[in-house]
Short mmCIF file of C-alpha atoms and ligand atoms in Angstrom, two decimals:
data_model
loop_
_atom_site.label_atom_id
_atom_site.label_comp_id
_atom_site.label_asym_id
_atom_site.label_seq_id
_atom_site.Cartn_x
_atom_site.Cartn_y
_atom_site.Cartn_z
CA MET J 273 29.13 -15.20 72.15
CA ILE J 274 31.52 -12.28 72.62
CA ASP J 275 29.91 -8.78 72.66
CA TRP J 276 31.67 -5.53 72.63
CA ILE J 277 30.94 -2.10 74.30
CA SER J 278 32.07 0.99 72.05
CA SER J 279 31.62 4.50 73.55
CA PRO J 280 31.78 8.01 72.66
CA SER J 281 35.64 8.38 72.22
CA GLY J 282 38.16 11.42 71.80
CA PRO J 283 40.48 11.79 68.77
CA LEU J 284 42.47 8.92 67.22
CA ARG J 285 46.01 9.70 67.62
CA GLY J 286 49.46 7.79 67.17
CA GLU J 287 50.36 5.17 64.79
CA VAL J 288 49.25 1.75 63.98
CA ARG J 289 50.35 -1.19 61.90
CA VAL J 290 47.53 -3.44 61.25
CA PRO J 291 48.07 -7.16 60.82
CA GLY J 292 49.08 -8.81 57.61
CA ASP J 293 46.86 -8.93 54.30
CA LYS J 294 44.51 -11.97 54.44
CA SER J 295 44.24 -12.77 50.60
CA ILE J 296 47.88 -12.63 50.32
CA SER J 297 48.43 -14.58 53.55
CA HIS J 298 46.04 -17.28 52.22
CA ARG J 299 47.89 -17.58 48.77
CA ALA J 300 51.50 -17.38 49.99
CA ILE J 301 50.67 -20.56 52.40
CA MET J 302 49.00 -22.55 49.18
CA LEU J 303 51.65 -21.61 46.81
CA ALA J 304 54.67 -22.14 49.14
CA ALA J 305 53.10 -25.55 50.02
CA ILE J 306 53.27 -26.85 46.44
CA ALA J 307 56.39 -25.40 45.46
CA GLU J 308 59.68 -26.95 45.50
CA GLY J 309 61.98 -25.77 48.38
CA THR J 310 61.67 -23.81 51.54
CA SER J 311 59.75 -20.47 51.55
CA ARG J 312 59.58 -17.81 54.20
CA ILE J 313 56.56 -15.75 54.70
CA THR J 314 56.89 -12.75 57.25
CA GLY J 315 53.79 -10.32 57.95
CA PHE J 316 51.65 -13.47 57.77
CA LEU J 317 47.96 -12.82 59.16
CA GLU J 318 47.64 -14.84 62.47
CA GLY J 319 43.82 -14.89 61.85
CA GLU J 320 41.76 -17.96 62.06
CA ASP J 321 41.02 -17.87 58.39
CA THR J 322 44.60 -17.97 57.38
CA ARG J 323 45.53 -20.44 60.02
CA ALA J 324 42.95 -22.65 58.89
CA THR J 325 44.42 -22.53 55.52
CA ALA J 326 48.03 -23.51 56.99
CA ARG J 327 46.40 -26.25 58.91
CA ALA J 328 44.78 -27.73 55.58
CA PHE J 329 48.41 -28.03 54.19
CA ALA J 330 49.83 -29.58 57.31
CA GLN J 331 47.00 -32.01 57.11
CA MET J 332 48.21 -32.88 53.47
CA GLY J 333 51.62 -33.39 54.81
CA VAL J 334 53.31 -29.98 54.49
CA ARG J 335 55.60 -29.03 57.26
CA ILE J 336 54.92 -25.47 58.17
CA ASP J 337 57.14 -23.99 61.13
CA ALA J 338 56.09 -20.73 62.83
CA PRO J 339 59.30 -19.61 64.53
CA ALA J 340 57.89 -16.32 65.52
CA PRO J 341 54.49 -14.58 65.54
CA SER J 342 53.34 -13.78 61.98
CA GLU J 343 56.33 -15.75 60.46
CA ARG J 344 55.91 -19.16 58.65
CA ILE J 345 58.57 -21.48 57.32
CA VAL J 346 56.95 -23.62 54.60
CA HIS J 347 58.74 -26.69 53.50
CA GLY J 348 57.22 -26.99 50.14
CA VAL J 349 56.33 -30.67 48.80
CA GLY J 350 56.11 -29.82 44.99
CA LEU J 351 53.02 -29.65 42.92
CA HIS J 352 52.52 -33.52 43.24
CA GLY J 353 53.72 -34.02 46.74
CA LEU J 354 50.46 -33.39 48.75
CA ARG J 355 49.32 -36.41 50.49
CA ALA J 356 45.36 -37.38 51.16
CA PRO J 357 44.20 -35.61 54.28
CA ASP J 358 43.09 -37.97 57.06
CA ALA J 359 39.89 -36.21 57.76
CA PRO J 360 37.64 -33.57 56.29
CA ILE J 361 39.43 -30.13 55.86
CA ASP J 362 37.94 -27.39 58.04
CA CYS J 363 38.02 -23.95 56.26
CA GLY J 364 36.46 -22.46 59.11
CA ASN J 365 34.85 -19.08 58.12
CA ALA J 366 37.02 -18.56 55.08
CA GLY J 367 35.35 -18.38 51.64
CA THR J 368 38.71 -17.62 50.26
CA GLY J 369 40.22 -20.81 51.75
CA MET J 370 37.57 -22.93 50.48
CA ARG J 371 37.03 -21.49 47.05
CA LEU J 372 40.94 -21.41 46.21
CA LEU J 373 41.46 -24.80 47.93
CA ALA J 374 38.60 -26.36 45.70
CA GLY J 375 40.58 -25.21 42.62
CA LEU J 376 43.88 -26.64 43.94
CA LEU J 377 42.33 -29.84 45.27
CA ALA J 378 40.45 -30.63 41.81
CA GLY J 379 43.92 -31.51 40.22
CA GLN J 380 45.24 -33.99 43.13
CA GLU J 381 45.43 -37.80 43.26
CA PHE J 382 43.39 -38.04 46.19
CA ASP J 383 39.70 -37.50 47.47
CA SER J 384 39.05 -34.63 49.62
CA THR J 385 36.30 -32.88 51.53
CA LEU J 386 36.09 -29.34 52.11
CA THR J 387 33.84 -28.02 55.33
CA GLY J 388 33.03 -24.64 57.15
CA ASP J 389 31.37 -22.98 59.65
CA ALA J 390 27.71 -22.31 59.91
CA SER J 391 28.29 -19.01 57.79
CA LEU J 392 30.67 -20.45 55.12
CA SER J 393 28.04 -23.55 55.08
CA LYS J 394 25.58 -21.08 53.49
CA ARG J 395 27.97 -19.40 50.75
CA PRO J 396 27.65 -20.15 47.38
CA MET J 397 29.93 -22.72 45.68
CA ARG J 398 28.32 -23.26 42.41
CA ARG J 399 30.61 -20.30 41.14
CA VAL J 400 33.44 -22.45 41.37
CA ILE J 401 31.95 -25.94 40.97
CA GLU J 402 30.73 -25.11 37.42
CA PRO J 403 33.88 -23.83 35.90
CA LEU J 404 35.99 -26.39 37.80
CA THR J 405 33.43 -29.23 36.42
CA ARG J 406 34.09 -27.82 32.86
CA MET J 407 37.71 -28.46 33.38
CA GLY J 408 36.96 -32.16 34.29
CA ALA J 409 36.95 -31.97 38.14
CA LYS J 410 34.07 -33.93 39.96
CA ILE J 411 32.81 -31.96 42.93
CA GLU J 412 29.85 -32.82 44.90
CA SER J 413 27.88 -30.34 47.06
CA SER J 414 24.54 -30.01 49.02
CA GLU J 415 22.85 -27.93 46.29
CA GLY J 416 25.83 -25.85 45.49
CA LEU J 417 26.58 -25.33 49.14
CA PRO J 418 29.46 -26.95 51.43
CA PRO J 419 30.65 -29.34 52.35
CA LEU J 420 32.36 -29.88 49.06
CA ARG J 421 33.46 -33.52 48.07
CA ILE J 422 36.28 -33.21 45.67
CA ALA J 423 37.15 -36.51 43.61
CA GLY J 424 40.98 -37.18 43.01
CA LYS J 425 42.61 -38.92 39.97
CA ARG J 426 40.64 -36.40 37.53
CA THR J 427 42.37 -35.30 34.09
CA LEU J 428 42.04 -31.72 33.92
CA ARG J 429 41.87 -29.56 30.73
CA GLY J 430 42.37 -25.85 30.39
CA ILE J 431 39.27 -23.66 29.63
CA ASP J 432 38.73 -20.31 28.40
CA TYR J 433 36.30 -18.68 31.09
CA ALA J 434 34.50 -15.50 31.06
CA LEU J 435 33.32 -14.99 34.88
CA PRO J 436 29.86 -13.97 35.05
CA VAL J 437 30.57 -11.99 38.33
CA ALA J 438 33.79 -10.19 39.36
CA SER J 439 35.20 -12.63 41.78
CA ALA J 440 39.08 -12.85 42.65
CA GLN J 441 38.01 -16.10 44.69
CA VAL J 442 36.70 -17.78 41.27
CA LYS J 443 39.26 -16.53 39.24
CA SER J 444 42.11 -17.87 41.50
CA ALA J 445 40.37 -21.27 41.86
CA ILE J 446 40.46 -21.61 38.09
CA LEU J 447 44.12 -20.67 37.80
CA LEU J 448 45.16 -22.93 40.59
CA ALA J 449 43.24 -25.96 38.90
CA GLY J 450 44.94 -24.58 35.78
CA LEU J 451 48.37 -25.60 37.11
CA TYR J 452 47.23 -29.20 37.02
CA ALA J 453 45.42 -29.06 33.51
CA ASP J 454 46.40 -29.93 30.21
CA GLY J 455 46.76 -27.21 27.90
CA ALA J 456 45.99 -23.29 28.62
CA THR J 457 43.55 -21.93 31.15
CA ARG J 458 42.24 -18.48 30.35
CA VAL J 459 39.98 -16.24 32.49
CA SER J 460 38.64 -13.04 31.79
CA GLU J 461 36.62 -10.70 34.30
CA PRO J 462 33.66 -8.21 33.89
CA HIS J 463 35.92 -5.94 36.19
CA PRO J 464 39.25 -6.49 37.17
CA THR J 465 39.80 -8.02 40.71
CA ARG J 466 42.72 -8.18 42.89
CA ASP J 467 45.71 -10.10 41.09
CA TYR J 468 47.59 -11.49 43.87
CA THR J 469 47.35 -15.07 42.77
CA GLU J 470 48.69 -13.88 39.21
CA SER J 471 51.49 -11.88 40.69
CA MET J 472 52.53 -14.42 43.40
CA LEU J 473 52.54 -17.42 40.69
CA ARG J 474 54.78 -15.34 38.58
CA ALA J 475 56.79 -14.82 41.95
CA PHE J 476 57.06 -18.56 42.54
CA GLY J 477 58.39 -18.83 38.80
CA TRP J 478 55.41 -20.01 37.17
CA PRO J 479 55.08 -18.65 33.49
CA ILE J 480 51.71 -16.53 33.45
CA GLU J 481 50.48 -13.48 31.28
CA PHE J 482 48.05 -11.36 32.83
CA GLY J 483 46.61 -7.86 32.49
CA SER J 484 43.65 -5.93 33.60
CA GLY J 485 40.81 -8.11 33.82
CA TRP J 486 42.38 -11.21 32.30
CA ALA J 487 45.05 -14.04 32.85
CA LYS J 488 46.37 -17.01 31.00
CA LEU J 489 48.60 -19.87 32.06
CA SER J 490 49.36 -23.47 30.94
CA GLY J 491 49.75 -26.41 33.20
CA GLY J 492 53.03 -28.56 33.49
CA HIS J 493 55.46 -25.97 34.98
CA ARG J 494 57.02 -25.99 38.54
CA LEU J 495 56.81 -23.62 41.39
CA ARG J 496 60.24 -22.80 42.95
CA ALA J 497 60.26 -21.48 46.66
CA THR J 498 60.48 -17.73 47.34
CA ASP J 499 60.12 -15.44 50.28
CA ILE J 500 57.04 -13.20 50.67
CA ARG J 501 56.54 -10.32 52.78
CA VAL J 502 53.00 -9.64 53.52
CA PRO J 503 51.98 -5.77 53.86
CA ALA J 504 49.16 -4.57 56.10
CA ASP J 505 45.71 -5.35 55.05
CA PHE J 506 44.05 -2.35 53.41
CA SER J 507 40.88 -3.84 54.54
CA SER J 508 41.76 -3.94 58.18
CA ALA J 509 43.36 -0.26 57.78
CA ALA J 510 40.03 0.92 56.42
CA PHE J 511 38.27 0.93 60.08
CA PHE J 512 40.97 3.18 61.32
CA ILE J 513 40.92 5.46 58.16
CA VAL J 514 37.29 5.81 58.70
CA ALA J 515 37.21 6.25 62.50
CA ALA J 516 40.32 8.76 62.17
CA THR J 517 38.32 10.73 59.56
CA LEU J 518 35.13 10.90 61.66
CA ALA J 519 36.48 11.72 65.22
CA PRO J 520 37.08 15.28 65.49
CA GLY J 521 41.12 16.23 66.24
CA SER J 522 42.17 12.81 64.83
CA GLU J 523 45.73 12.71 63.20
CA LEU J 524 46.44 8.94 62.54
CA LEU J 525 49.55 7.47 60.95
CA LEU J 526 48.91 3.72 59.36
CA ARG J 527 51.96 1.98 58.38
CA ASP J 528 52.80 -0.51 55.42
CA VAL J 529 49.69 -0.44 54.08
CA GLY J 530 49.03 -2.61 50.93
CA MET J 531 47.95 -0.37 48.19
CA ASN J 532 47.04 -2.62 45.32
CA PRO J 533 44.67 -0.47 43.23
CA ARG J 534 42.08 -3.35 43.06
CA ARG J 535 41.79 -2.87 46.90
CA THR J 536 41.98 0.90 47.37
CA GLY J 537 38.34 1.93 46.05
CA LEU J 538 37.32 3.04 49.50
CA LEU J 539 40.26 5.67 49.38
CA ARG J 540 38.62 7.04 46.17
CA ALA J 541 34.88 7.13 47.55
CA LEU J 542 36.22 8.77 50.82
CA ARG J 543 38.14 11.50 49.12
CA ALA J 544 35.32 12.33 46.99
CA MET J 545 33.23 12.65 50.37
CA GLY J 546 35.78 15.12 51.49
CA ALA J 547 38.17 13.00 53.54
CA ASP J 548 41.83 14.06 54.03
CA ILE J 549 44.10 11.08 53.63
CA ARG J 550 47.66 11.38 52.69
CA GLU J 551 50.16 8.82 51.24
CA SER J 552 53.74 9.13 52.29
CA ASN J 553 56.69 7.06 51.53
CA PRO J 554 55.20 5.03 48.52
CA ARG J 555 57.06 2.00 47.84
CA THR J 556 57.13 -1.52 46.05
CA GLN J 557 57.64 -4.70 47.66
CA ALA J 558 57.92 -7.74 45.89
CA GLY J 559 55.59 -6.13 43.07
CA GLU J 560 52.93 -4.94 45.34
CA ALA J 561 52.52 -1.04 46.14
CA ILE J 562 52.73 -0.16 49.78
CA ALA J 563 52.21 3.29 51.65
CA ASP J 564 51.98 4.80 54.84
CA LEU J 565 48.65 6.67 55.41
CA ILE J 566 48.42 9.87 57.10
CA VAL J 567 44.61 10.40 58.18
CA ARG J 568 43.16 13.84 59.53
CA HIS J 569 39.78 14.34 60.65
CA ALA J 570 37.57 15.97 58.09
CA PRO J 571 33.73 16.41 57.63
CA LEU J 572 32.36 14.23 54.98
CA ARG J 573 29.36 14.68 52.71
CA GLY J 574 27.28 12.06 50.97
CA ILE J 575 28.00 10.89 47.37
CA ASP J 576 26.69 8.62 44.87
CA VAL J 577 29.14 5.86 44.86
CA PRO J 578 30.43 5.19 41.10
CA ILE J 579 29.33 1.86 40.42
CA GLU J 580 32.75 1.08 38.67
CA ILE J 581 34.71 1.25 41.78
CA VAL J 582 32.37 -1.16 43.75
CA PRO J 583 34.52 -4.33 43.15
CA ASP J 584 37.85 -2.24 44.16
CA MET J 585 36.09 -1.80 47.57
CA ILE J 586 33.93 -4.81 47.73
CA ASP J 587 34.99 -5.49 51.71
CA GLU J 588 34.85 -2.05 52.49
CA PHE J 589 31.09 -1.40 52.42
CA PRO J 590 30.22 -2.33 55.99
CA ILE J 591 32.67 0.85 57.13
CA LEU J 592 31.63 2.84 54.20
CA PHE J 593 28.01 2.51 55.58
CA VAL J 594 29.27 4.13 58.96
CA ALA J 595 31.02 6.94 57.05
CA ALA J 596 28.25 7.50 54.87
CA ALA J 597 25.72 7.70 58.15
CA ALA J 598 28.01 10.31 59.52
CA ALA J 599 28.25 12.46 56.37
CA GLN J 600 26.21 15.29 55.73
CA GLY J 601 23.42 14.40 53.04
CA THR J 602 22.67 11.38 51.22
CA THR J 603 24.76 8.63 50.07
CA ARG J 604 23.63 6.04 47.25
CA ILE J 605 25.08 2.74 46.81
CA ARG J 606 24.38 0.59 43.75
CA GLY J 607 25.69 -2.56 41.95
CA ALA J 608 27.01 -4.17 45.09
CA ALA J 609 24.61 -7.30 45.44
CA GLU J 610 27.79 -9.32 46.16
CA LEU J 611 27.25 -7.93 49.54
CA ARG J 612 24.54 -10.25 50.29
CA VAL J 613 26.73 -13.11 50.05
CA LYS J 614 29.59 -12.44 52.05
CA GLU J 615 30.18 -13.70 55.65
CA SER J 616 26.90 -12.32 56.21
CA ASP J 617 24.10 -10.59 54.11
CA ARG J 618 26.24 -7.25 54.67
CA ILE J 619 23.48 -5.00 53.37
CA ALA J 620 20.87 -6.44 55.72
CA VAL J 621 23.19 -6.66 58.64
CA MET J 622 24.49 -3.17 58.35
CA ALA J 623 20.94 -1.69 57.65
CA ARG J 624 19.54 -3.30 60.73
CA GLY J 625 22.51 -2.31 62.98
CA LEU J 626 22.62 1.30 62.04
CA ARG J 627 18.87 1.62 62.07
CA ALA J 628 19.17 0.52 65.85
CA LEU J 629 21.55 3.33 66.14
CA GLY J 630 19.07 5.87 64.62
CA VAL J 631 20.25 6.00 61.18
CA ARG J 632 17.77 6.52 58.42
CA ILE J 633 18.76 4.02 55.77
CA GLU J 634 16.65 2.33 53.11
CA GLU J 635 17.74 -1.15 51.66
CA THR J 636 17.87 -1.70 48.10
CA PRO J 637 18.37 -5.23 46.17
CA ASP J 638 22.04 -4.41 45.27
CA GLY J 639 22.84 -1.49 47.89
CA ALA J 640 21.38 1.09 50.00
CA ILE J 641 20.51 4.99 50.53
CA ILE J 642 21.95 6.17 53.52
CA GLU J 643 20.89 9.55 55.10
CA GLY J 644 23.75 11.11 57.14
CA GLY J 645 23.37 12.20 60.65
CA LYS J 646 24.16 11.25 64.10
CA PHE J 647 24.33 7.80 65.76
CA THR J 648 22.42 7.20 69.14
CA GLY J 649 23.52 4.72 71.44
CA GLY J 650 22.01 1.25 71.44
CA GLU J 651 22.42 -2.36 70.60
CA ALA J 652 23.58 -3.49 67.43
CA ASP J 653 23.96 -7.34 66.08
CA SER J 654 26.89 -8.01 64.08
CA ALA J 655 25.56 -11.21 63.04
CA GLY J 656 28.88 -13.06 63.48
CA ASP J 657 30.38 -10.91 60.53
CA HIS J 658 33.86 -9.71 61.46
CA ARG J 659 33.76 -6.54 59.31
CA CYS J 660 30.16 -5.57 60.50
CA ALA J 661 31.34 -5.91 64.12
CA MET J 662 34.45 -3.63 63.39
CA SER J 663 32.36 -1.26 61.62
CA LEU J 664 29.87 -0.87 64.41
CA ALA J 665 32.51 -0.41 66.89
CA VAL J 666 33.57 2.49 64.67
CA ALA J 667 29.94 3.95 65.04
CA GLY J 668 30.18 3.45 68.75
CA ALA J 669 33.32 5.70 68.96
CA ILE J 670 31.62 8.86 67.43
CA ALA J 671 27.92 7.95 68.79
CA ASP J 672 26.06 10.01 71.25
CA ALA J 673 26.04 7.05 73.85
CA PRO J 674 27.77 3.67 74.27
CA VAL J 675 26.99 1.04 71.50
CA ARG J 676 26.66 -2.65 72.48
CA ILE J 677 27.56 -5.01 69.81
CA SER J 678 26.86 -8.73 69.84
CA ASP J 679 28.56 -11.68 68.25
CA CYS J 680 32.02 -10.45 67.84
CA ALA J 681 34.11 -13.52 68.01
CA ASN J 682 34.63 -13.69 64.43
CA VAL J 683 36.76 -10.48 64.28
CA ALA J 684 39.54 -13.06 65.14
CA THR J 685 39.21 -14.40 61.50
CA SER J 686 40.86 -11.39 59.95
CA PHE J 687 41.91 -9.04 62.69
CA PRO J 688 43.21 -10.56 66.01
CA GLY J 689 43.98 -7.77 68.47
CA PHE J 690 41.44 -5.12 66.95
CA VAL J 691 40.24 -4.08 70.13
CA GLU J 692 43.57 -3.73 71.88
CA LEU J 693 44.94 -1.69 68.66
CA ALA J 694 41.95 0.42 68.65
CA GLN J 695 42.16 1.35 72.27
CA SER J 696 45.85 1.95 71.67
CA CYS J 697 44.95 5.18 69.52
CA GLY J 698 42.07 6.36 71.63
CA VAL J 699 38.99 4.34 70.70
CA VAL J 700 37.01 3.59 73.85
CA VAL J 701 35.97 -0.03 73.08
CA LEU J 702 35.81 -3.07 75.73
CA ALA J 703 35.42 -6.76 74.99
CA GLY J 704 33.28 -8.54 77.25
C1 S3P A 1073 39.00 -12.24 48.09
C2 S3P A 1073 38.02 -11.99 47.24
C3 S3P A 1073 36.71 -11.28 47.50
C4 S3P A 1073 36.90 -10.72 48.91
C5 S3P A 1073 37.46 -11.62 50.04
C6 S3P A 1073 38.90 -12.12 49.50
C7 S3P A 1073 40.32 -12.77 47.81
O1 S3P A 1073 35.85 -12.34 47.35
O2 S3P A 1073 35.62 -10.37 49.01
O3 S3P A 1073 37.28 -11.19 51.22
O4 S3P A 1073 41.19 -13.07 48.64
O5 S3P A 1073 40.44 -13.39 46.52
P1 S3P A 1073 35.08 -12.55 46.00
O6 S3P A 1073 35.92 -13.23 45.08
O7 S3P A 1073 33.92 -13.40 46.34
O8 S3P A 1073 34.59 -11.06 45.52
#
């Protein structure tokens, strides 16, 4: 078990480039693997989650070279070129890996099994099993939980599916199965979610129509290799954005941050709270909006987080809890019940962790009510959740006394080098 100690720090200064986007890195490996030809991925996230996805395809006969850190050369085998894996595929901690792979593997000629770590083994899979079964897939689970046993040689047919919850993972699983299905597959969402699968399918030459909250494609085409440059992950930048906002005297530059509007709801929430975050050098790279962000310290005030931005900041609630706990006044979060089925129950873990640091916070079934104030020092458990661990480290940097955070090893799933990068811009955090 790896623990951290995060201590009262000075201002954050300088510039950082956080690692590559996790969502894009998973998808780049998957589509490059089943494309025809050789694709080069740069800015690839060297995290445990995305490396597990790369290993999965290596297990299915795809040659993936790593000529340099954060670079992959994927020798695509074509839509029907994957080989039966010799053993169950271990997705590690990655919900994205498992759910997207479930869709892709549902259309193969061979049987496969997907497993995961203790956290992933508790995460709901019915949300993908149900629509994939409607398409003709056969997937066995233990009461909707991993491992997933996926039968091969099934004939899939396209469906028209309205997602009951806003989930890019479910949408993507259905679209990936749709590549192998007869006829058209159409998905619609109760709220638009990140559209990386859709835009990347288009970049690999697959005909697809999509707009805000819907997508449609048909089976029977081919993917052609292409090169992908992965921007810095907004969700990883979020810890630095909040830390620089909260620590007096800070001025921090974050480079190359992915600014897809379906990811940046936190910016809207923080600006409504009074944050000073400027975008510079906005540009588009392979259809994705990217910018550098300049963050200066600013005092925050509590807000009612608008319910409609919740899906656009679904991974940023742990760090928003910290911002809210350091703001003046009350912050109310509603409509975020999905947080209870992430890598941990993030509402419960953050409420417990912040309470241990003297914060007044009330849990509700779909959110929390957080009273702003100060953090005392203390001990807080991240429950093995990478985003909770990094959020609690940010709390420690502006606390009155050191904060000891337990169970931080999983930070390597999404943000290898977090401690070193935080230290480089002034955060006093030690890994032990
Ligand atoms: C992701 C979608 C989101 C997000 C996860 C990554 C993706 O999950 O929380 O970290 O890459 O598609 P849901 O689809 O469960 O909302």
